[in-house]
mmCIF file of C-alpha atoms in Angstrom:
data_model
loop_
_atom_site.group_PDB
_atom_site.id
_atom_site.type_symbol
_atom_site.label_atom_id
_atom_site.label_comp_id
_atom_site.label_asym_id
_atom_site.label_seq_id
_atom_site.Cartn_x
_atom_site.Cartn_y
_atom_site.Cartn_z
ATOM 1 C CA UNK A 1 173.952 136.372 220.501
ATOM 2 C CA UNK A 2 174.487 133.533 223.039
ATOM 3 C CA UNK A 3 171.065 133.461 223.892
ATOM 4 C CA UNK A 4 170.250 132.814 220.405
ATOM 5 C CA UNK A 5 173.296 130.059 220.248
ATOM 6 C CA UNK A 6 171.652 128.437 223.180
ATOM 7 C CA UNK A 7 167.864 128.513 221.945
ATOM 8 C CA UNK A 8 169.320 126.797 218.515
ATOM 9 C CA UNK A 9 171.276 124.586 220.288
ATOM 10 C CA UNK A 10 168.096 123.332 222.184
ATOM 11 C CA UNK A 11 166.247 123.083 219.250
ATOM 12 C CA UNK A 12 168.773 120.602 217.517
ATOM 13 C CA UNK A 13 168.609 118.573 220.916
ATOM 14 C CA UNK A 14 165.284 118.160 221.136
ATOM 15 C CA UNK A 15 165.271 117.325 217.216
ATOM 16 C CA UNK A 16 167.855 114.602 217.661
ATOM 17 C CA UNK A 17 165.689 113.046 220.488
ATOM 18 C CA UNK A 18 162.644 112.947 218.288
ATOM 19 C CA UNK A 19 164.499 111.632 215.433
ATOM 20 C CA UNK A 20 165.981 108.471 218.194
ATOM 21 C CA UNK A 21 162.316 107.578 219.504
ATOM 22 C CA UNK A 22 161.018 108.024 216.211
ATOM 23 C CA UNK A 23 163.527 105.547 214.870
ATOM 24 C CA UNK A 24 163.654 103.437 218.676
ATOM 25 C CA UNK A 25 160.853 100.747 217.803
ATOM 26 C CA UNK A 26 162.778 99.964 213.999
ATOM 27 C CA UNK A 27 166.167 99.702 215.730
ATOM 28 C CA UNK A 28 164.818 97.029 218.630
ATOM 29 C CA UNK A 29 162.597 95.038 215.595
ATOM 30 C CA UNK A 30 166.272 94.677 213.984
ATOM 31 C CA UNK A 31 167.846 92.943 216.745
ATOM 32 C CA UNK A 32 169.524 96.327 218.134
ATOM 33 C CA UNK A 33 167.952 95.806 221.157
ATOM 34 C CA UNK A 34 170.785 93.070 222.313
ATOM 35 C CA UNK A 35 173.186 96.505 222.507
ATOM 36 C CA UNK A 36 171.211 98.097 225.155
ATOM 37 C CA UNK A 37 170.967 94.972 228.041
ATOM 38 C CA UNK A 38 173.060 95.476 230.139
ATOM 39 C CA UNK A 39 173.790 92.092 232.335
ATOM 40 C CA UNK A 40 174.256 93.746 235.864
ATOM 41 C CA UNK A 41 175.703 91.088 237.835
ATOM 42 C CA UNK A 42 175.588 91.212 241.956
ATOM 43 C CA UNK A 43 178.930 93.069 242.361
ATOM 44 C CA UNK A 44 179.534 95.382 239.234
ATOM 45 C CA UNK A 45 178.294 98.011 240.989
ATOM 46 C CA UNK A 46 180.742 100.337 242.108
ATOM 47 C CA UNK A 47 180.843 101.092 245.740
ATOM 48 C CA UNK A 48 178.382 103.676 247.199
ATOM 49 C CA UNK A 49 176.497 103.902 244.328
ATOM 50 C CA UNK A 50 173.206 101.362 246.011
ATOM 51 C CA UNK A 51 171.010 102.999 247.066
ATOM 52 C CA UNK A 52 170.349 101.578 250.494
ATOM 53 C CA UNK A 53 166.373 101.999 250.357
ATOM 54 C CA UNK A 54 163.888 99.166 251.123
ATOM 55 C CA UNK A 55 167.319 96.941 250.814
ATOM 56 C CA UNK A 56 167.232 94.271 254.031
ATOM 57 C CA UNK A 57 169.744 91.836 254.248
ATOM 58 C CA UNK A 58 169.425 88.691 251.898
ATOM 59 C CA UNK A 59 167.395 90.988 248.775
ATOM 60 C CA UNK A 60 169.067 91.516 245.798
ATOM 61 C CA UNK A 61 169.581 95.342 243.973
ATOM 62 C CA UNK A 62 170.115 95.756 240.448
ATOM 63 C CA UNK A 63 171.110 98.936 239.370
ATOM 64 C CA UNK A 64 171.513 99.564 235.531
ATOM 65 C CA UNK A 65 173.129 103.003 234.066
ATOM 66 C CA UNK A 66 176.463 102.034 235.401
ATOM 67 C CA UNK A 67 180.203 102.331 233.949
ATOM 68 C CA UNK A 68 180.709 98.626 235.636
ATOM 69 C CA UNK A 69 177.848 96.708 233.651
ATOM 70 C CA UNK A 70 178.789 94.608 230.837
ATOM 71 C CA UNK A 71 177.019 95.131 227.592
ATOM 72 C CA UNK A 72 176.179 91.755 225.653
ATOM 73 C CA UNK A 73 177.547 92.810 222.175
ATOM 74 C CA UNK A 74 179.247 89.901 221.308
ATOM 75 C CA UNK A 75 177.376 86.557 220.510
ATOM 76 C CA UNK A 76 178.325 83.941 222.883
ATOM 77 C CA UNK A 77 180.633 80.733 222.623
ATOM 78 C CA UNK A 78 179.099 77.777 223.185
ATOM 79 C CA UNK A 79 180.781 74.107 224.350
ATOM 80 C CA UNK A 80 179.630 70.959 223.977
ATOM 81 C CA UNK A 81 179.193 68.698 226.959
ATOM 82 C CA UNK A 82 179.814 65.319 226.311
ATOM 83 C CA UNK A 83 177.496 63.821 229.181
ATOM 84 C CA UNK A 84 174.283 64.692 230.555
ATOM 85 C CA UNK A 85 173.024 63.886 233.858
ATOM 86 C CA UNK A 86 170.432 61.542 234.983
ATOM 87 C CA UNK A 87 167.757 61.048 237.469
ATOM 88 C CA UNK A 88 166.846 59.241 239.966
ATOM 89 C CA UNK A 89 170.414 57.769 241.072
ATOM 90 C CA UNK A 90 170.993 59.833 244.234
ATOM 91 C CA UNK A 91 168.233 60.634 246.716
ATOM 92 C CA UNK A 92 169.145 63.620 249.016
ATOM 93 C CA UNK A 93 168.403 63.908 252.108
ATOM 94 C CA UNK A 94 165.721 66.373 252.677
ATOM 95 C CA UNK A 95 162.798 65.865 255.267
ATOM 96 C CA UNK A 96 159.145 65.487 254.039
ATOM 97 C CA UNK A 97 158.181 68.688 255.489
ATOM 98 C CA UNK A 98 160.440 70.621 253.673
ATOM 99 C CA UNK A 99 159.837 68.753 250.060
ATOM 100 C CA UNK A 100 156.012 69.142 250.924
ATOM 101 C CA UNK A 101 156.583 72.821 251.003
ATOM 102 C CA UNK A 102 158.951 72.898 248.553
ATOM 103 C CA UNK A 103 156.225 71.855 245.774
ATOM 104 C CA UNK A 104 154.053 74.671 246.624
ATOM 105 C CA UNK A 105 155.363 76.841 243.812
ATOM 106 C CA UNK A 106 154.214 80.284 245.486
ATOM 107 C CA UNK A 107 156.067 78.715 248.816
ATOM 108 C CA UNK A 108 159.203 78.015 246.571
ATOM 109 C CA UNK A 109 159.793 81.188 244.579
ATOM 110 C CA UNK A 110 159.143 83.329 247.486
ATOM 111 C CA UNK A 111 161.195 81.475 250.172
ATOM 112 C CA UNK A 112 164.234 80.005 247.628
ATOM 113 C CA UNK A 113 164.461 82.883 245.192
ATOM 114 C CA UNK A 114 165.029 86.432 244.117
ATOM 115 C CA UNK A 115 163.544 87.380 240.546
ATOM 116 C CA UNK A 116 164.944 90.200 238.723
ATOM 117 C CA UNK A 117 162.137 92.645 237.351
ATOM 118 C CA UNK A 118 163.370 92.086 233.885
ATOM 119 C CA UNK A 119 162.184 88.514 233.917
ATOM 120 C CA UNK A 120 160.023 85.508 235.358
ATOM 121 C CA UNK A 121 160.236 82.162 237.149
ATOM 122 C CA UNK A 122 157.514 79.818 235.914
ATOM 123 C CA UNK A 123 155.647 77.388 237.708
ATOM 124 C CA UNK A 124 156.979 75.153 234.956
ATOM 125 C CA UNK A 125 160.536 76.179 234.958
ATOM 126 C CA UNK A 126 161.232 73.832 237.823
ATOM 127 C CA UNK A 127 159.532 70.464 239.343
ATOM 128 C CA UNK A 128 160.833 70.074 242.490
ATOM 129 C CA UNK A 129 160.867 66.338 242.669
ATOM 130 C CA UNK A 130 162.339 66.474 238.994
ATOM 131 C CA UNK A 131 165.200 69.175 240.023
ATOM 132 C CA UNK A 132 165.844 67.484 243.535
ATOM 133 C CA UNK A 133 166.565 63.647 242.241
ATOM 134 C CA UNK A 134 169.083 64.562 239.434
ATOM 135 C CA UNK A 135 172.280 62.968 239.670
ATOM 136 C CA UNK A 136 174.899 65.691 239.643
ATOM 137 C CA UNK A 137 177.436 62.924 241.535
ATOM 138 C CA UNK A 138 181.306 62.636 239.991
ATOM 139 C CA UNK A 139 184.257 60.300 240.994
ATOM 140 C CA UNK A 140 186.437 61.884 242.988
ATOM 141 C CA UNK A 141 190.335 61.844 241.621
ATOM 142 C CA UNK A 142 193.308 63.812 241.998
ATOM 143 C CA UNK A 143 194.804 62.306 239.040
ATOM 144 C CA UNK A 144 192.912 65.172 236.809
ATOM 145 C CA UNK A 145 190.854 67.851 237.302
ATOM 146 C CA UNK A 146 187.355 67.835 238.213
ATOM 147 C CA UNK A 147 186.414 71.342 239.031
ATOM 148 C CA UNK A 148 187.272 74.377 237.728
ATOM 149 C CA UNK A 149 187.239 78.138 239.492
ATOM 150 C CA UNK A 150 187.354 80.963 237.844
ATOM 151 C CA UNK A 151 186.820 84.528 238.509
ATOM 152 C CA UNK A 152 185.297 86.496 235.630
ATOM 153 C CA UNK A 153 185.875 89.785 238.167
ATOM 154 C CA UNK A 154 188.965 88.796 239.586
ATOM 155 C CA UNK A 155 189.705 92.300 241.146
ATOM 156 C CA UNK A 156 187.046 92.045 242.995
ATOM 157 C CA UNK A 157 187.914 92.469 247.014
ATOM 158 C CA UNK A 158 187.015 93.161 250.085
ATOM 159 C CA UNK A 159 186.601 95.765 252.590
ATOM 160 C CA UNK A 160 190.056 94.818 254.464
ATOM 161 C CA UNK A 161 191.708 93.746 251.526
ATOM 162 C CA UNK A 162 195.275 95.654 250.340
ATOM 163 C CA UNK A 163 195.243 95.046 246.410
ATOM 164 C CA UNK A 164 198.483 96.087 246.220
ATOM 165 C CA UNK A 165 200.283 93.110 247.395
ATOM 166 C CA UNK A 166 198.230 91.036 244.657
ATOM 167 C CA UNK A 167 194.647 89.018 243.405
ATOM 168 C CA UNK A 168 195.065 86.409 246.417
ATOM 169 C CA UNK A 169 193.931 89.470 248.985
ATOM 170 C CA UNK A 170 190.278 89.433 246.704
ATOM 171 C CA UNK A 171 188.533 86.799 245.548
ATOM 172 C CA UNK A 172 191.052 84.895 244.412
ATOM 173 C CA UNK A 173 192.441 84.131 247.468
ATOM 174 C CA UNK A 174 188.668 82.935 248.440
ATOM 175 C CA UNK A 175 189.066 80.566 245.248
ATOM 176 C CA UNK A 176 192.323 79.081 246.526
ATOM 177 C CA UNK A 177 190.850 78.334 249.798
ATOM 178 C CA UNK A 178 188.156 76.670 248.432
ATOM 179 C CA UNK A 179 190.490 74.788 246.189
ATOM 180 C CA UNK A 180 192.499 73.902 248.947
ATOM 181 C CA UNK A 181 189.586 71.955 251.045
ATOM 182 C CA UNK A 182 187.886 70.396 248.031
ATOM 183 C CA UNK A 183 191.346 68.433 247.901
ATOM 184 C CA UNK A 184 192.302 68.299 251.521
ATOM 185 C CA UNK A 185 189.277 67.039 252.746
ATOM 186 C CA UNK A 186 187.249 65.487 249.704
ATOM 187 C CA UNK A 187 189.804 64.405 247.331
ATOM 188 C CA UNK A 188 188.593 66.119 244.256
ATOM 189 C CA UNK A 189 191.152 68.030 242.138
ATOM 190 C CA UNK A 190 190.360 71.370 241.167
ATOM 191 C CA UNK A 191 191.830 73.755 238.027
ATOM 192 C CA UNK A 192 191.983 77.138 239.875
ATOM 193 C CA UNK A 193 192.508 79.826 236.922
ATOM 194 C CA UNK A 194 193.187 83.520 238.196
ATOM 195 C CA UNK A 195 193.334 85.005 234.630
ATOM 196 C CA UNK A 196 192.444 88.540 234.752
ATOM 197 C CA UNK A 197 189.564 89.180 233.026
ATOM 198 C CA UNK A 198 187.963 92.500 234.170
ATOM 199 C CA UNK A 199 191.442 94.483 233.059
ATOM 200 C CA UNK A 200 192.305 95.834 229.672
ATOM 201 C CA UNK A 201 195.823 97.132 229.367
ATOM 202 C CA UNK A 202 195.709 97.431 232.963
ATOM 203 C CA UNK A 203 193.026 99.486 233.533
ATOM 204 C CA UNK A 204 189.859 97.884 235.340
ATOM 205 C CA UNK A 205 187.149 97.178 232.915
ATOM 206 C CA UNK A 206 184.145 95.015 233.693
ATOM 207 C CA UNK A 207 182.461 95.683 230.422
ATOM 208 C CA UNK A 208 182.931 92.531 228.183
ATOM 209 C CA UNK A 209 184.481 90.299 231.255
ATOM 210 C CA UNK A 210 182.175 87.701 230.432
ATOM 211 C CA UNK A 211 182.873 87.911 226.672
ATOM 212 C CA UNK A 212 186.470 87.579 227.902
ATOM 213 C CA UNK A 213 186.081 85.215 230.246
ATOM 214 C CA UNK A 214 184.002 82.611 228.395
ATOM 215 C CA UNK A 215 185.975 81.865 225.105
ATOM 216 C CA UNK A 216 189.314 81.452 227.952
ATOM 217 C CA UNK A 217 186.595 78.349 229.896
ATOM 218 C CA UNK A 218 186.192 77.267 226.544
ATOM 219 C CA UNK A 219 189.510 76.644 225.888
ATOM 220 C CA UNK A 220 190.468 75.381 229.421
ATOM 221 C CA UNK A 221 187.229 72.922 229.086
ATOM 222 C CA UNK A 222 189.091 71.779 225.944
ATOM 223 C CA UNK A 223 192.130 71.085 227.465
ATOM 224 C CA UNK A 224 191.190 69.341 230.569
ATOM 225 C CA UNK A 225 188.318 67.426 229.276
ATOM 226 C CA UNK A 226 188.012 65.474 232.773
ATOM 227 C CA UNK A 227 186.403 68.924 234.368
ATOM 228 C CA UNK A 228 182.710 68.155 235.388
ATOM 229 C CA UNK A 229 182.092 71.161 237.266
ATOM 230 C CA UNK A 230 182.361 74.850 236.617
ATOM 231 C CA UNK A 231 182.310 77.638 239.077
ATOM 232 C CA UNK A 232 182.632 80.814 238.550
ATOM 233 C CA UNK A 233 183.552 82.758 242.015
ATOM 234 C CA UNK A 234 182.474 86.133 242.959
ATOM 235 C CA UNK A 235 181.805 88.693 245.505
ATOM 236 C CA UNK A 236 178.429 90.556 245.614
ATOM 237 C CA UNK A 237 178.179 94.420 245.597
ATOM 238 C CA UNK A 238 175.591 95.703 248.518
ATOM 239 C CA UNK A 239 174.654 99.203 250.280
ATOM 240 C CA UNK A 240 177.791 100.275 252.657
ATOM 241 C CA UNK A 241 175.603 99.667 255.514
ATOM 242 C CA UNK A 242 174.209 96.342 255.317
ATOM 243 C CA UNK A 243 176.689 93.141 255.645
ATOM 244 C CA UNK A 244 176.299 89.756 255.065
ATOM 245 C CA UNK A 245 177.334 87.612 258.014
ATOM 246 C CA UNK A 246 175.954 84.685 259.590
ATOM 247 C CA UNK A 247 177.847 82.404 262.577
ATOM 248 C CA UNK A 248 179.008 79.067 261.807
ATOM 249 C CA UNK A 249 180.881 76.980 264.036
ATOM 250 C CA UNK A 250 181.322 79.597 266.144
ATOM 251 C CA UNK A 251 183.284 81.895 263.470
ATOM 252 C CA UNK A 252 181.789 85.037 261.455
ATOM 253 C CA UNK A 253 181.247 83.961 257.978
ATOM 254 C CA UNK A 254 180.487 85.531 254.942
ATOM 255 C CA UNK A 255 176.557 84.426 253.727
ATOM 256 C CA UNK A 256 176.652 82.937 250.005
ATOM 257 C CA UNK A 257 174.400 83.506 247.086
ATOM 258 C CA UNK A 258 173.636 80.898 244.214
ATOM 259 C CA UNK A 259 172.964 83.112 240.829
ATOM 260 C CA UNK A 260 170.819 81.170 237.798
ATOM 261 C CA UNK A 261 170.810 82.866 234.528
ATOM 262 C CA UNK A 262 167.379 82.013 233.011
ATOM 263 C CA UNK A 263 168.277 83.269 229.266
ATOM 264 C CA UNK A 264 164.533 85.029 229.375
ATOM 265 C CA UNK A 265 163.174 88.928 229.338
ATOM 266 C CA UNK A 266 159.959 90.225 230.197
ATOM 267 C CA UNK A 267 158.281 91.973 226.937
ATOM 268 C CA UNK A 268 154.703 93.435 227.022
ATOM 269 C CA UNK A 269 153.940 91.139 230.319
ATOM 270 C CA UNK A 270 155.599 88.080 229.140
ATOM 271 C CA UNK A 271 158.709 86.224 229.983
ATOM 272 C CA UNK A 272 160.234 85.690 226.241
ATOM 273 C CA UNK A 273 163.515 83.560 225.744
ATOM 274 C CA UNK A 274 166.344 85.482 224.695
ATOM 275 C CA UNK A 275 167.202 83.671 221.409
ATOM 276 C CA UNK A 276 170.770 85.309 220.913
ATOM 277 C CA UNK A 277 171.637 83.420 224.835
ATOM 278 C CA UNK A 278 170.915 80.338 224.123
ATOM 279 C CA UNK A 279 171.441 77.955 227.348
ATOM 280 C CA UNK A 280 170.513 73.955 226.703
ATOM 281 C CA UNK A 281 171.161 73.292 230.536
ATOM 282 C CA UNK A 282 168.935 75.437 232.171
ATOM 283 C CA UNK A 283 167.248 73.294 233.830
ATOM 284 C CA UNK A 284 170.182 71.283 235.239
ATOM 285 C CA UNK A 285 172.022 74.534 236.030
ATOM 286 C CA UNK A 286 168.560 75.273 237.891
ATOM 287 C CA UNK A 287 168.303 71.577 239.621
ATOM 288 C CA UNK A 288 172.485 72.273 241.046
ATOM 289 C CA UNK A 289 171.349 75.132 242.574
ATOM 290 C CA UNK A 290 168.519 74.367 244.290
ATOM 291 C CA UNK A 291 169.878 71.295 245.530
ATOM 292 C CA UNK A 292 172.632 73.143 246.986
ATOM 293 C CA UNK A 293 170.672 75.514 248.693
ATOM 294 C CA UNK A 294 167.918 73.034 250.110
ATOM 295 C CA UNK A 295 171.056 71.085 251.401
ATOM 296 C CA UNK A 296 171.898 73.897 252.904
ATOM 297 C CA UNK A 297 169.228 75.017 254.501
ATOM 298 C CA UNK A 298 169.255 71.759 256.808
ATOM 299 C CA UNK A 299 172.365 71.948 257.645
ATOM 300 C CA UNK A 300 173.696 75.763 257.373
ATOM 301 C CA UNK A 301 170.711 78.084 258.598
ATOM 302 C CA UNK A 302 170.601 81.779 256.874
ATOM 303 C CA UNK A 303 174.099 80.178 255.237
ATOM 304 C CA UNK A 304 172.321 80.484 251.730
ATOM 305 C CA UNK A 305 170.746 83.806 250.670
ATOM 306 C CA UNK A 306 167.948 83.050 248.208
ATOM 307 C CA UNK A 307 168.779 82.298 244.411
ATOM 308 C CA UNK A 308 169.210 85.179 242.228
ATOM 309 C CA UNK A 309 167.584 84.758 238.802
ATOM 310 C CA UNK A 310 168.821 87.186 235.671
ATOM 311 C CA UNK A 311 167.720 86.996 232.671
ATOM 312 C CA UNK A 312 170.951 86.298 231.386
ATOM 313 C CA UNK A 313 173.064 83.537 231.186
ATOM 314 C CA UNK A 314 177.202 84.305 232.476
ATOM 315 C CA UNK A 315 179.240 81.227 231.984
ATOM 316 C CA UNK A 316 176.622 78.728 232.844
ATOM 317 C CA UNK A 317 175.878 77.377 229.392
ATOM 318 C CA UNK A 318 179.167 75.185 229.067
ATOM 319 C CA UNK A 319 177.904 72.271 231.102
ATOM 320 C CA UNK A 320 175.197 71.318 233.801
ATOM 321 C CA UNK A 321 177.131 71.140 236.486
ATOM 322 C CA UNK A 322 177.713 75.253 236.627
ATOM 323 C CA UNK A 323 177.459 77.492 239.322
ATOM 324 C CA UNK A 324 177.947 81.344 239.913
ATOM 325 C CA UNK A 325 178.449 81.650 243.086
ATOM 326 C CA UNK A 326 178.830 84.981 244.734
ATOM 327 C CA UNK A 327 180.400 85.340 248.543
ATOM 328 C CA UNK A 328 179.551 87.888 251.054
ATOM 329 C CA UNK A 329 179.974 91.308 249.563
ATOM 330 C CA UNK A 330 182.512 94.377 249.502
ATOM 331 C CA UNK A 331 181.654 95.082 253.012
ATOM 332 C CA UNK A 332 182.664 91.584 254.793
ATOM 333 C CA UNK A 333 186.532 91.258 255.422
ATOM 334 C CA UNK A 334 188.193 88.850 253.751
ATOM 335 C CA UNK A 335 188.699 86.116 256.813
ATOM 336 C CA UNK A 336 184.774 86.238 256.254
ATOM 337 C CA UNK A 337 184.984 85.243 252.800
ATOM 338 C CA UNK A 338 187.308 82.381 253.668
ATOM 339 C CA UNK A 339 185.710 81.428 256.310
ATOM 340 C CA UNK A 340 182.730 80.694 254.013
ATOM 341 C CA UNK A 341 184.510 77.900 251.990
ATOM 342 C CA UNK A 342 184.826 75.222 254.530
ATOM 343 C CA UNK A 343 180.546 74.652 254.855
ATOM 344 C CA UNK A 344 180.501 75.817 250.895
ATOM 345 C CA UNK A 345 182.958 72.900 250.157
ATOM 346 C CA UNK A 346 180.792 70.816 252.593
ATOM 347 C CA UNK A 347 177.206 71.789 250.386
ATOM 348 C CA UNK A 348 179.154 71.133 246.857
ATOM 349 C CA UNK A 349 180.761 67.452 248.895
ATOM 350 C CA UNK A 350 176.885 66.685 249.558
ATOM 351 C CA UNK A 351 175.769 67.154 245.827
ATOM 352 C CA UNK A 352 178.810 65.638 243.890
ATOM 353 C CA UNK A 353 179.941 63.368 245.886
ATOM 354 C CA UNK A 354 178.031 59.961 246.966
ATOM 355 C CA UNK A 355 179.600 59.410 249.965
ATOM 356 C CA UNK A 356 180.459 62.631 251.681
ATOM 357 C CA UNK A 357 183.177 62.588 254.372
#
């Protein structure tokens, strides 16, 4: 008898499944497709759960299939930006040799960037002369806010930190710090918003943070309409053995990664735009980045881990000046972390700034 139970219970299985790839191709035509992305952002996957195979220090992993990710079932916000940025005002400080190299595009993807399998970076997604003489400068004040930090995970810590005396032992204690120097030492103000975000009830939920997280920019944008420059601070999520350290002025210090959302997925061997993400600063958002890192690179050696590239979008679509920015990962200490902001203040001085200090 429970021989037979089992043998129909198979059979209505294996039915179902039929009926679901039957049905599969009619459900993606219809726009269902959107329900099963997942956006796997460095540092949504739990710890332990990398696999640690052909994984060397600076490459990205993306895992999918876990409780963390955040499913894109909710159409974006999106903000207006009342300014867009020009060319040509501010020339950085880059040597020949590097900008010779830097237009190679086979040169550039492979030595700037990390491309997720489920999409593409075009030779025409970025002209390097284009991206590297955009104006991204501000006027300094601390009259009003300039930047804005946020943390869409802001439970995210790290490997010495004791959650239980509060969010400034995670990230958000990274955010202060960096809060702290942009207005110490460069004189811009900074919004620092430690809204929770990945909790529901109190329970930890990173599915639908960024759904949280953007309308709450939106409204803080709309408040304080003298912000300029978003950044949205995390911490990555690596393989317990590897770590991300570099020396800097003679102190450990966690290594920093620049994530672009290019709003594109690969389908049948082409890179197609993902019309429910729309993103109308892409290529700004793209241009911040890389100037950041090139800066970087001159001045900070192995600082910088190449740009990710998803094919999503996070909170980079409210203006041009956005930046996900993820430091170190669960297995650097915190001091590493903070030790990170003073020559990450430095590289966001350089860009926005005319005159750095």
């Amino acid at each position: 008898m429970e021989q037979k139970g089992a043998g129909r219970q198979l059979g209505l299985s294996l039915f179902g499944l039929f009926v679901f790839l039957l049905f599969l191709p009619f459900f993606l035509q219809m726009g269902g497709g959107r329900w099963l992305l997942a956006e796997v952002l460095p540092g949504q996957v739990s710890h332990g759960e990398l696999s640690s195979q052909g994984l060397t220090t600076g490459q990205k992993v993306a895992e999918d299939g876990h409780d963390d990710v955040a499913v894109w079932g909710v159409k974006d916000v999106e903000f207006q930006q009342k300014d867009e940025i020009s060319s040509n005002q501010k020339s950085l400080h880059i040597t020949a040799d590097v900008l010779n190299k830097m237009k190679d595009f086979p040169y550039l993807k492979s030595t700037f960037y990390t491309v997720d399998s489920r999409t593409a970076l075009l030779e025409g997604d970025i002209n390097v002369d284009e991206a590297l003489s955009m104006d991204f400068s501000i006027k300094p004040t601390m009259k009003e806010p300039k930047i804005l930090i946020f943390h869409t995970h802001t439970h995210e810590d790290f490997a010495d930190s004791d959650m239980s005396k509060g969010l400034q032992e995670g990230i958000c204690g990274v955010g202060e710090e960096l809060k702290r120097i942009l207005e110490e030492d460069y004189g811009i103000s900074v919004l620092h918003d430690m809204t929770v975000y990945d909790s529901v009830n109190g329970s930890l939920k990173r599915e639908g943070a960024y759904e949280r997280s953007g309308p709450a920019v939106e409204e803080i944008l709309k408040k304080y309409p003298s912000i300029e420059v978003c950044i949205d601070l995390h911490r990555d999520g690596i393989a317990e053995n590897l770590r991300l350290v570099t020396n800097i002025d003679g102190k450990s210090t966690a290594q920093v990664m620049f994530v672009n959302g290019i709003c594109r997925l690969n389908k049948d061997g082409h890179a197609e735009p993902v019309s429910w993400l729309e993103n109308k600063y892409i290529k700004q958002n793209l241009a911040f980045s890389l100037q950041m890192k090139t800066l970087a690179g001159q001045e900070y050696p192995d600082f910088i881990r190449r740009i990710y590239l998803n094919p999503y979008r996070f909170i980079l679509h409210y203006m041009p000046r956005s930046a996900l920015v993820e430091v170190g990962a669960q297995t650097n200490t915190k001091q590493e972390a903070i030790n990170a902001m003073k020559p990450l203040a430095k590289i966001l001085a350089d860009v926005l700034l005319k005159d750095t200090p």
